[in-house]
PDB file of C-alpha atoms in Angstrom:
ATOM      1  CA  ASP A   1       8.457   7.212  -9.912  1.00  0.00           C
ATOM      2  CA  SER A   2       4.810   6.868  -9.249  1.00  0.00           C
ATOM      3  CA  GLY A   3       3.883  10.459 -10.020  1.00  0.00           C
ATOM      4  CA  VAL A   4       2.679  10.968  -6.343  1.00  0.00           C
ATOM      5  CA  THR A   5       4.573  13.426  -4.342  1.00  0.00           C
ATOM      6  CA  GLN A   6       4.873  13.816  -0.588  1.00  0.00           C
ATOM      7  CA  THR A   7       6.457  16.401   1.609  1.00  0.00           C
ATOM      8  CA  PRO A   8       8.366  16.479   3.843  1.00  0.00           C
ATOM      9  CA  LYS A   9      10.470  13.351   3.577  1.00  0.00           C
ATOM     10  CA  HIS A  10      11.321  13.293   7.181  1.00  0.00           C
ATOM     11  CA  LEU A  11       9.796  14.994  10.222  1.00  0.00           C
ATOM     12  CA  ILE A  12      11.086  14.857  13.766  1.00  0.00           C
ATOM     13  CA  THR A  13       8.938  16.349  16.513  1.00  0.00           C
ATOM     14  CA  ALA A  14       8.125  16.046  20.197  1.00  0.00           C
ATOM     15  CA  THR A  15       5.226  14.449  21.977  1.00  0.00           C
ATOM     16  CA  GLY A  16       2.203  16.660  22.129  1.00  0.00           C
ATOM     17  CA  GLN A  17       3.012  18.552  18.958  1.00  0.00           C
ATOM     18  CA  ARG A  18       0.948  18.810  15.705  1.00  0.00           C
ATOM     19  CA  VAL A  19       2.272  18.166  12.241  1.00  0.00           C
ATOM     20  CA  THR A  20       0.895  18.426   8.693  1.00  0.00           C
ATOM     21  CA  LEU A  21       1.801  15.989   5.975  1.00  0.00           C
ATOM     22  CA  ARG A  22       1.238  16.992   2.342  1.00  0.00           C
ATOM     23  CA  CYS A  23       0.467  14.923  -0.721  1.00  0.00           C
ATOM     24  CA  SER A  24      -0.071  15.762  -4.446  1.00  0.00           C
ATOM     25  CA  PRO A  25      -1.715  12.876  -6.434  1.00  0.00           C
ATOM     26  CA  ARG A  26      -0.813  11.719  -9.940  1.00  0.00           C
ATOM     27  CA  SER A  27      -2.024  13.958 -12.688  1.00  0.00           C
ATOM     28  CA  GLY A  28      -5.595  13.197 -13.408  1.00  0.00           C
ATOM     29  CA  ASP A  29      -6.290  11.152 -10.262  1.00  0.00           C
ATOM     30  CA  LEU A  30      -9.147  12.432  -8.152  1.00  0.00           C
ATOM     31  CA  SER A  31      -8.903   9.950  -5.342  1.00  0.00           C
ATOM     32  CA  VAL A  32      -6.311  10.117  -2.510  1.00  0.00           C
ATOM     33  CA  TYR A  33      -5.658   7.621   0.229  1.00  0.00           C
ATOM     34  CA  TRP A  34      -3.572   7.851   3.361  1.00  0.00           C
ATOM     35  CA  TYR A  35      -1.875   4.843   5.015  1.00  0.00           C
ATOM     36  CA  GLN A  36       0.279   4.309   8.039  1.00  0.00           C
ATOM     37  CA  GLN A  37       3.035   1.822   8.131  1.00  0.00           C
ATOM     38  CA  SER A  38       4.678   0.789  11.322  1.00  0.00           C
ATOM     39  CA  LEU A  39       6.849  -2.253  12.189  1.00  0.00           C
ATOM     40  CA  ASP A  40       4.203  -3.920  14.319  1.00  0.00           C
ATOM     41  CA  GLN A  41       1.069  -3.046  12.384  1.00  0.00           C
ATOM     42  CA  GLY A  42       2.088  -3.212   8.757  1.00  0.00           C
ATOM     43  CA  LEU A  43       0.428  -1.035   6.250  1.00  0.00           C
ATOM     44  CA  GLN A  44      -2.905   0.318   7.593  1.00  0.00           C
ATOM     45  CA  PHE A  45      -5.555   2.231   5.653  1.00  0.00           C
ATOM     46  CA  LEU A  46      -6.453   5.566   7.317  1.00  0.00           C
ATOM     47  CA  ILE A  47      -8.830   7.573   5.075  1.00  0.00           C
ATOM     48  CA  GLN A  48      -9.797   8.211   1.446  1.00  0.00           C
ATOM     49  CA  TYR A  49     -10.925  11.334  -0.315  1.00  0.00           C
ATOM     50  CA  TYR A  50     -12.454  11.725  -3.833  1.00  0.00           C
ATOM     51  CA  ASN A  51     -12.615  15.118  -5.359  1.00  0.00           C
ATOM     52  CA  GLY A  52     -12.643  16.911  -2.009  1.00  0.00           C
ATOM     53  CA  GLU A  53     -15.124  14.582  -0.313  1.00  0.00           C
ATOM     54  CA  GLU A  54     -14.353  11.933   2.295  1.00  0.00           C
ATOM     55  CA  ARG A  55     -15.189   8.515   0.887  1.00  0.00           C
ATOM     56  CA  ALA A  56     -13.973   5.884   3.357  1.00  0.00           C
ATOM     57  CA  LYS A  57     -12.510   5.822   6.741  1.00  0.00           C
ATOM     58  CA  GLY A  58     -10.187   3.167   8.219  1.00  0.00           C
ATOM     59  CA  ASN A  59      -8.521   2.905  11.500  1.00  0.00           C
ATOM     60  CA  ILE A  60      -7.870   6.638  11.828  1.00  0.00           C
ATOM     61  CA  LEU A  61      -7.458   8.135  15.342  1.00  0.00           C
ATOM     62  CA  GLU A  62      -9.639  11.056  16.385  1.00  0.00           C
ATOM     63  CA  ARG A  63      -6.366  13.099  16.844  1.00  0.00           C
ATOM     64  CA  PHE A  64      -5.870  12.636  13.000  1.00  0.00           C
ATOM     65  CA  SER A  65      -7.711  14.484  10.376  1.00  0.00           C
ATOM     66  CA  ALA A  66      -7.334  14.983   6.644  1.00  0.00           C
ATOM     67  CA  GLN A  67      -8.704  17.013   3.806  1.00  0.00           C
ATOM     68  CA  GLN A  68      -8.519  17.325   0.070  1.00  0.00           C
ATOM     69  CA  PHE A  69      -8.308  20.711  -1.464  1.00  0.00           C
ATOM     70  CA  PRO A  70      -9.821  22.053  -4.754  1.00  0.00           C
ATOM     71  CA  ASP A  71      -6.467  21.596  -6.569  1.00  0.00           C
ATOM     72  CA  LEU A  72      -6.726  17.908  -5.419  1.00  0.00           C
ATOM     73  CA  HIS A  73      -3.687  17.892  -3.113  1.00  0.00           C
ATOM     74  CA  SER A  74      -4.314  16.415   0.392  1.00  0.00           C
ATOM     75  CA  GLU A  75      -3.074  17.108   3.862  1.00  0.00           C
ATOM     76  CA  LEU A  76      -2.966  14.837   6.790  1.00  0.00           C
ATOM     77  CA  ASN A  77      -2.976  16.552  10.139  1.00  0.00           C
ATOM     78  CA  LEU A  78      -1.669  14.759  13.213  1.00  0.00           C
ATOM     79  CA  SER A  79      -2.141  16.346  16.562  1.00  0.00           C
ATOM     80  CA  SER A  80      -1.306  15.604  20.253  1.00  0.00           C
ATOM     81  CA  LEU A  81       1.453  13.350  18.967  1.00  0.00           C
ATOM     82  CA  GLU A  82       2.474  10.296  20.988  1.00  0.00           C
ATOM     83  CA  LEU A  83       5.577   8.089  20.654  1.00  0.00           C
ATOM     84  CA  GLY A  84       3.496   5.410  19.133  1.00  0.00           C
ATOM     85  CA  ASP A  85       2.525   7.742  16.125  1.00  0.00           C
ATOM     86  CA  SER A  86       6.051   7.322  14.931  1.00  0.00           C
ATOM     87  CA  ALA A  87       5.779   5.590  11.512  1.00  0.00           C
ATOM     88  CA  LEU A  88       5.975   5.974   7.764  1.00  0.00           C
ATOM     89  CA  TYR A  89       2.947   7.735   6.325  1.00  0.00           C
ATOM     90  CA  PHE A  90       2.043   7.046   2.709  1.00  0.00           C
ATOM     91  CA  CYS A  91      -0.321   8.787   0.389  1.00  0.00           C
ATOM     92  CA  ALA A  92      -1.647   6.950  -2.664  1.00  0.00           C
ATOM     93  CA  SER A  93      -3.813   8.010  -5.622  1.00  0.00           C
ATOM     94  CA  SER A  94      -5.918   6.228  -8.071  1.00  0.00           C
ATOM     95  CA  ALA A  95      -8.248   6.954 -11.086  1.00  0.00           C
ATOM     96  CA  LEU A  96     -11.851   6.011 -11.283  1.00  0.00           C
ATOM     97  CA  GLY A  97     -12.363   2.948 -13.437  1.00  0.00           C
ATOM     98  CA  SER A  98     -15.335   1.339 -15.062  1.00  0.00           C
ATOM     99  CA  GLY A  99     -18.313   0.397 -12.943  1.00  0.00           C
ATOM    100  CA  GLY A 100     -17.631   3.052 -10.350  1.00  0.00           C
ATOM    101  CA  TRP A 101     -14.658   1.176  -8.832  1.00  0.00           C
ATOM    102  CA  TYR A 102     -11.250   2.699  -8.375  1.00  0.00           C
ATOM    103  CA  ASN A 103      -8.265   1.344 -10.178  1.00  0.00           C
ATOM    104  CA  GLU A 104      -4.979   0.315  -8.638  1.00  0.00           C
ATOM    105  CA  GLN A 105      -3.406   2.683  -6.123  1.00  0.00           C
ATOM    106  CA  PHE A 106      -0.080   4.285  -6.796  1.00  0.00           C
ATOM    107  CA  PHE A 107       1.968   5.175  -3.754  1.00  0.00           C
ATOM    108  CA  GLY A 108       4.147   8.175  -2.972  1.00  0.00           C
ATOM    109  CA  PRO A 109       7.600   8.000  -1.380  1.00  0.00           C
ATOM    110  CA  GLY A 110       6.241   8.527   2.141  1.00  0.00           C
ATOM    111  CA  THR A 111       6.945  10.833   5.083  1.00  0.00           C
ATOM    112  CA  ARG A 112       8.901   9.296   8.006  1.00  0.00           C
ATOM    113  CA  LEU A 113       7.581  10.745  11.249  1.00  0.00           C
ATOM    114  CA  THR A 114       9.678  10.351  14.403  1.00  0.00           C
ATOM    115  CA  VAL A 115       8.022  11.502  17.740  1.00  0.00           C
ATOM    116  CA  LEU A 116      10.557  11.942  20.469  1.00  0.00           C
TER     117      LEU A 116
ATOM    118  CA  GLU B   1     -13.410  -8.613   8.784  1.00  0.00           C
ATOM    119  CA  ASP B   2     -11.099  -8.889   5.745  1.00  0.00           C
ATOM    120  CA  GLN B   3      -7.901 -10.794   6.355  1.00  0.00           C
ATOM    121  CA  VAL B   4      -4.734 -11.326   4.437  1.00  0.00           C
ATOM    122  CA  THR B   5      -1.981 -13.648   5.504  1.00  0.00           C
ATOM    123  CA  GLN B   6       1.333 -13.889   3.616  1.00  0.00           C
ATOM    124  CA  SER B   7       3.902 -16.653   3.949  1.00  0.00           C
ATOM    125  CA  PRO B   8       6.697 -17.098   4.392  1.00  0.00           C
ATOM    126  CA  GLU B   9       7.641 -14.003   6.350  1.00  0.00           C
ATOM    127  CA  ALA B  10      11.120 -14.118   4.856  1.00  0.00           C
ATOM    128  CA  LEU B  11      12.772 -15.978   2.043  1.00  0.00           C
ATOM    129  CA  ARG B  12      16.461 -16.342   1.195  1.00  0.00           C
ATOM    130  CA  LEU B  13      17.214 -17.451  -2.278  1.00  0.00           C
ATOM    131  CA  GLN B  14      20.332 -18.009  -4.382  1.00  0.00           C
ATOM    132  CA  GLU B  15      20.395 -16.180  -7.692  1.00  0.00           C
ATOM    133  CA  GLY B  16      18.500 -18.331 -10.201  1.00  0.00           C
ATOM    134  CA  GLU B  17      16.620 -20.346  -7.548  1.00  0.00           C
ATOM    135  CA  SER B  18      12.888 -20.040  -8.377  1.00  0.00           C
ATOM    136  CA  SER B  19      10.301 -19.971  -5.608  1.00  0.00           C
ATOM    137  CA  SER B  20       6.779 -18.934  -4.729  1.00  0.00           C
ATOM    138  CA  LEU B  21       5.173 -16.590  -2.284  1.00  0.00           C
ATOM    139  CA  ASN B  22       1.780 -17.217  -0.851  1.00  0.00           C
ATOM    140  CA  CYS B  23      -1.027 -14.845  -0.067  1.00  0.00           C
ATOM    141  CA  SER B  24      -4.135 -16.324   1.647  1.00  0.00           C
ATOM    142  CA  TYR B  25      -7.175 -14.086   2.022  1.00  0.00           C
ATOM    143  CA  THR B  26     -10.696 -14.141   3.489  1.00  0.00           C
ATOM    144  CA  VAL B  27     -12.922 -11.338   2.191  1.00  0.00           C
ATOM    145  CA  SER B  28     -16.656 -10.912   1.717  1.00  0.00           C
ATOM    146  CA  GLY B  29     -16.762 -10.592  -2.048  1.00  0.00           C
ATOM    147  CA  LEU B  30     -13.408 -10.003  -3.699  1.00  0.00           C
ATOM    148  CA  ARG B  31     -13.198  -7.147  -6.077  1.00  0.00           C
ATOM    149  CA  GLY B  32      -9.558  -7.285  -6.733  1.00  0.00           C
ATOM    150  CA  LEU B  33      -6.215  -8.665  -5.412  1.00  0.00           C
ATOM    151  CA  PHE B  34      -3.162  -6.506  -5.704  1.00  0.00           C
ATOM    152  CA  TRP B  35       0.547  -7.231  -5.561  1.00  0.00           C
ATOM    153  CA  TYR B  36       3.133  -4.606  -4.688  1.00  0.00           C
ATOM    154  CA  ARG B  37       6.842  -4.559  -4.342  1.00  0.00           C
ATOM    155  CA  GLN B  38       8.433  -2.356  -1.547  1.00  0.00           C
ATOM    156  CA  ASP B  39      12.100  -1.513  -1.166  1.00  0.00           C
ATOM    157  CA  PRO B  40      13.262  -0.331   2.327  1.00  0.00           C
ATOM    158  CA  GLY B  41      12.134   3.105   3.159  1.00  0.00           C
ATOM    159  CA  LYS B  42      10.342   3.499  -0.109  1.00  0.00           C
ATOM    160  CA  GLY B  43       6.603   3.458  -1.088  1.00  0.00           C
ATOM    161  CA  PRO B  44       5.052   0.314  -2.437  1.00  0.00           C
ATOM    162  CA  GLU B  45       5.373  -0.103  -6.193  1.00  0.00           C
ATOM    163  CA  PHE B  46       2.375  -1.548  -8.019  1.00  0.00           C
ATOM    164  CA  LEU B  47       3.011  -4.850  -9.789  1.00  0.00           C
ATOM    165  CA  PHE B  48      -0.275  -6.611 -10.667  1.00  0.00           C
ATOM    166  CA  THR B  49      -4.024  -6.675 -10.155  1.00  0.00           C
ATOM    167  CA  LEU B  50      -6.034  -9.950 -10.356  1.00  0.00           C
ATOM    168  CA  TYR B  51      -9.766  -9.977 -10.478  1.00  0.00           C
ATOM    169  CA  SER B  52     -11.042 -13.567 -10.737  1.00  0.00           C
ATOM    170  CA  ALA B  53      -9.937 -17.126  -9.926  1.00  0.00           C
ATOM    171  CA  GLY B  54      -7.794 -18.634 -12.662  1.00  0.00           C
ATOM    172  CA  GLU B  55      -6.323 -15.331 -13.802  1.00  0.00           C
ATOM    173  CA  GLU B  56      -2.631 -15.010 -14.275  1.00  0.00           C
ATOM    174  CA  LYS B  57      -0.457 -11.969 -14.883  1.00  0.00           C
ATOM    175  CA  GLU B  58       3.223 -11.840 -15.789  1.00  0.00           C
ATOM    176  CA  LYS B  59       5.990  -9.273 -15.693  1.00  0.00           C
ATOM    177  CA  GLU B  60       9.587 -10.075 -16.321  1.00  0.00           C
ATOM    178  CA  ARG B  61      10.533 -12.826 -13.797  1.00  0.00           C
ATOM    179  CA  LEU B  62       7.328 -12.396 -11.793  1.00  0.00           C
ATOM    180  CA  LYS B  63       4.058 -14.330 -12.326  1.00  0.00           C
ATOM    181  CA  ALA B  64       0.969 -13.856 -10.184  1.00  0.00           C
ATOM    182  CA  THR B  65      -1.862 -16.327 -10.019  1.00  0.00           C
ATOM    183  CA  LEU B  66      -5.295 -16.346  -8.263  1.00  0.00           C
ATOM    184  CA  THR B  67      -7.574 -18.897  -6.759  1.00  0.00           C
ATOM    185  CA  LYS B  68     -10.712 -18.507  -4.645  1.00  0.00           C
ATOM    186  CA  LYS B  69      -8.677 -18.551  -1.496  1.00  0.00           C
ATOM    187  CA  GLU B  70      -5.183 -17.512  -2.260  1.00  0.00           C
ATOM    188  CA  SER B  71      -2.731 -15.963  -4.666  1.00  0.00           C
ATOM    189  CA  PHE B  72       0.822 -17.004  -5.540  1.00  0.00           C
ATOM    190  CA  LEU B  73       3.630 -14.835  -6.708  1.00  0.00           C
ATOM    191  CA  HIS B  74       6.163 -16.935  -8.586  1.00  0.00           C
ATOM    192  CA  ILE B  75       9.654 -15.673  -8.971  1.00  0.00           C
ATOM    193  CA  THR B  76      11.573 -17.405 -11.779  1.00  0.00           C
ATOM    194  CA  ALA B  77      15.287 -17.388 -11.903  1.00  0.00           C
ATOM    195  CA  PRO B  78      15.453 -14.411  -9.488  1.00  0.00           C
ATOM    196  CA  LYS B  79      18.361 -11.890  -9.578  1.00  0.00           C
ATOM    197  CA  PRO B  80      19.680  -9.830  -6.586  1.00  0.00           C
ATOM    198  CA  GLU B  81      17.682  -6.821  -7.859  1.00  0.00           C
ATOM    199  CA  ASP B  82      14.461  -8.816  -7.079  1.00  0.00           C
ATOM    200  CA  SER B  83      15.333  -8.461  -3.418  1.00  0.00           C
ATOM    201  CA  ALA B  84      12.401  -6.509  -1.687  1.00  0.00           C
ATOM    202  CA  THR B  85       9.363  -7.023   0.400  1.00  0.00           C
ATOM    203  CA  TYR B  86       6.372  -8.178  -1.638  1.00  0.00           C
ATOM    204  CA  LEU B  87       3.001  -7.134  -0.389  1.00  0.00           C
ATOM    205  CA  CYS B  88      -0.371  -8.568  -1.217  1.00  0.00           C
ATOM    206  CA  ALA B  89      -3.600  -6.552  -0.727  1.00  0.00           C
ATOM    207  CA  VAL B  90      -7.297  -7.248  -1.250  1.00  0.00           C
ATOM    208  CA  GLN B  91     -10.082  -4.907  -2.078  1.00  0.00           C
ATOM    209  CA  ALA B  92     -13.522  -6.119  -0.955  1.00  0.00           C
ATOM    210  CA  LYS B  93     -16.692  -5.157  -2.806  1.00  0.00           C
ATOM    211  CA  ALA B  94     -18.434  -4.398   0.480  1.00  0.00           C
ATOM    212  CA  ALA B  95     -15.598  -2.297   1.913  1.00  0.00           C
ATOM    213  CA  GLY B  96     -15.355   0.530  -0.598  1.00  0.00           C
ATOM    214  CA  ASN B  97     -12.080   1.028  -2.155  1.00  0.00           C
ATOM    215  CA  LYS B  98      -9.637   0.566   0.710  1.00  0.00           C
ATOM    216  CA  LEU B  99      -6.878  -1.963   0.435  1.00  0.00           C
ATOM    217  CA  THR B 100      -6.321  -4.503   3.203  1.00  0.00           C
ATOM    218  CA  PHE B 101      -2.687  -5.451   3.222  1.00  0.00           C
ATOM    219  CA  GLY B 102      -0.957  -8.641   4.341  1.00  0.00           C
ATOM    220  CA  GLY B 103       2.304  -8.429   6.436  1.00  0.00           C
ATOM    221  CA  GLY B 104       4.503  -9.071   3.412  1.00  0.00           C
ATOM    222  CA  THR B 105       7.256 -11.419   2.457  1.00  0.00           C
ATOM    223  CA  ARG B 106      10.887 -10.188   2.707  1.00  0.00           C
ATOM    224  CA  VAL B 107      12.886 -11.675  -0.255  1.00  0.00           C
ATOM    225  CA  LEU B 108      16.610 -11.698  -0.315  1.00  0.00           C
ATOM    226  CA  VAL B 109      18.333 -12.947  -3.473  1.00  0.00           C
ATOM    227  CA  LYS B 110      22.029 -13.665  -2.967  1.00  0.00           C
ATOM    228  CA  PRO B 111      24.459 -13.626  -5.913  1.00  0.00           C
TER     229      PRO B 111
END
């Protein structure tokens, strides 16, 4: 158990819909990352937040957005869903190490999204 | 653009048959190289971080090494419970703190 929690575990929805995925980081970690894992693309970085502020952006679609709340939990919002958005979505968290770099990332169990 | 290539894609081993997984990378200034283990349908589990060429880390039957262009994950006398996908990722100094992952190596250890 990494200490990172994600809900829900599974989500089945239809094209065009909007869903929200939730993540709680490990105790004490201020940084949260979101990743998408699909069979053809592997594990892809989407976005990073640190203490409520966006820090880095990867290949995140404009239909997707995220935020980190004052209690440090984070939500990933996916809208206008398409069949190709079906994937595993992982949240990870890390602590700030020395020199301003972030330590290793610890991953949650993921949310499996199926778009029908 | 940072790139990570893992080989082989899949590896079938007999229990006790040692082997090595390769992770080749191109990155503009490596900050760290990470190894993770992932079981089907689960989140990646952190194994090692390597920071500089020549560094080695060990954990049970696993040993990770790093050169300037690649990293190896050696599995010594594997057991069936070592069956998993092993992922390698790099963190570049110029790319903030995101991890760029390779495609992984699926390892199956047969008893």
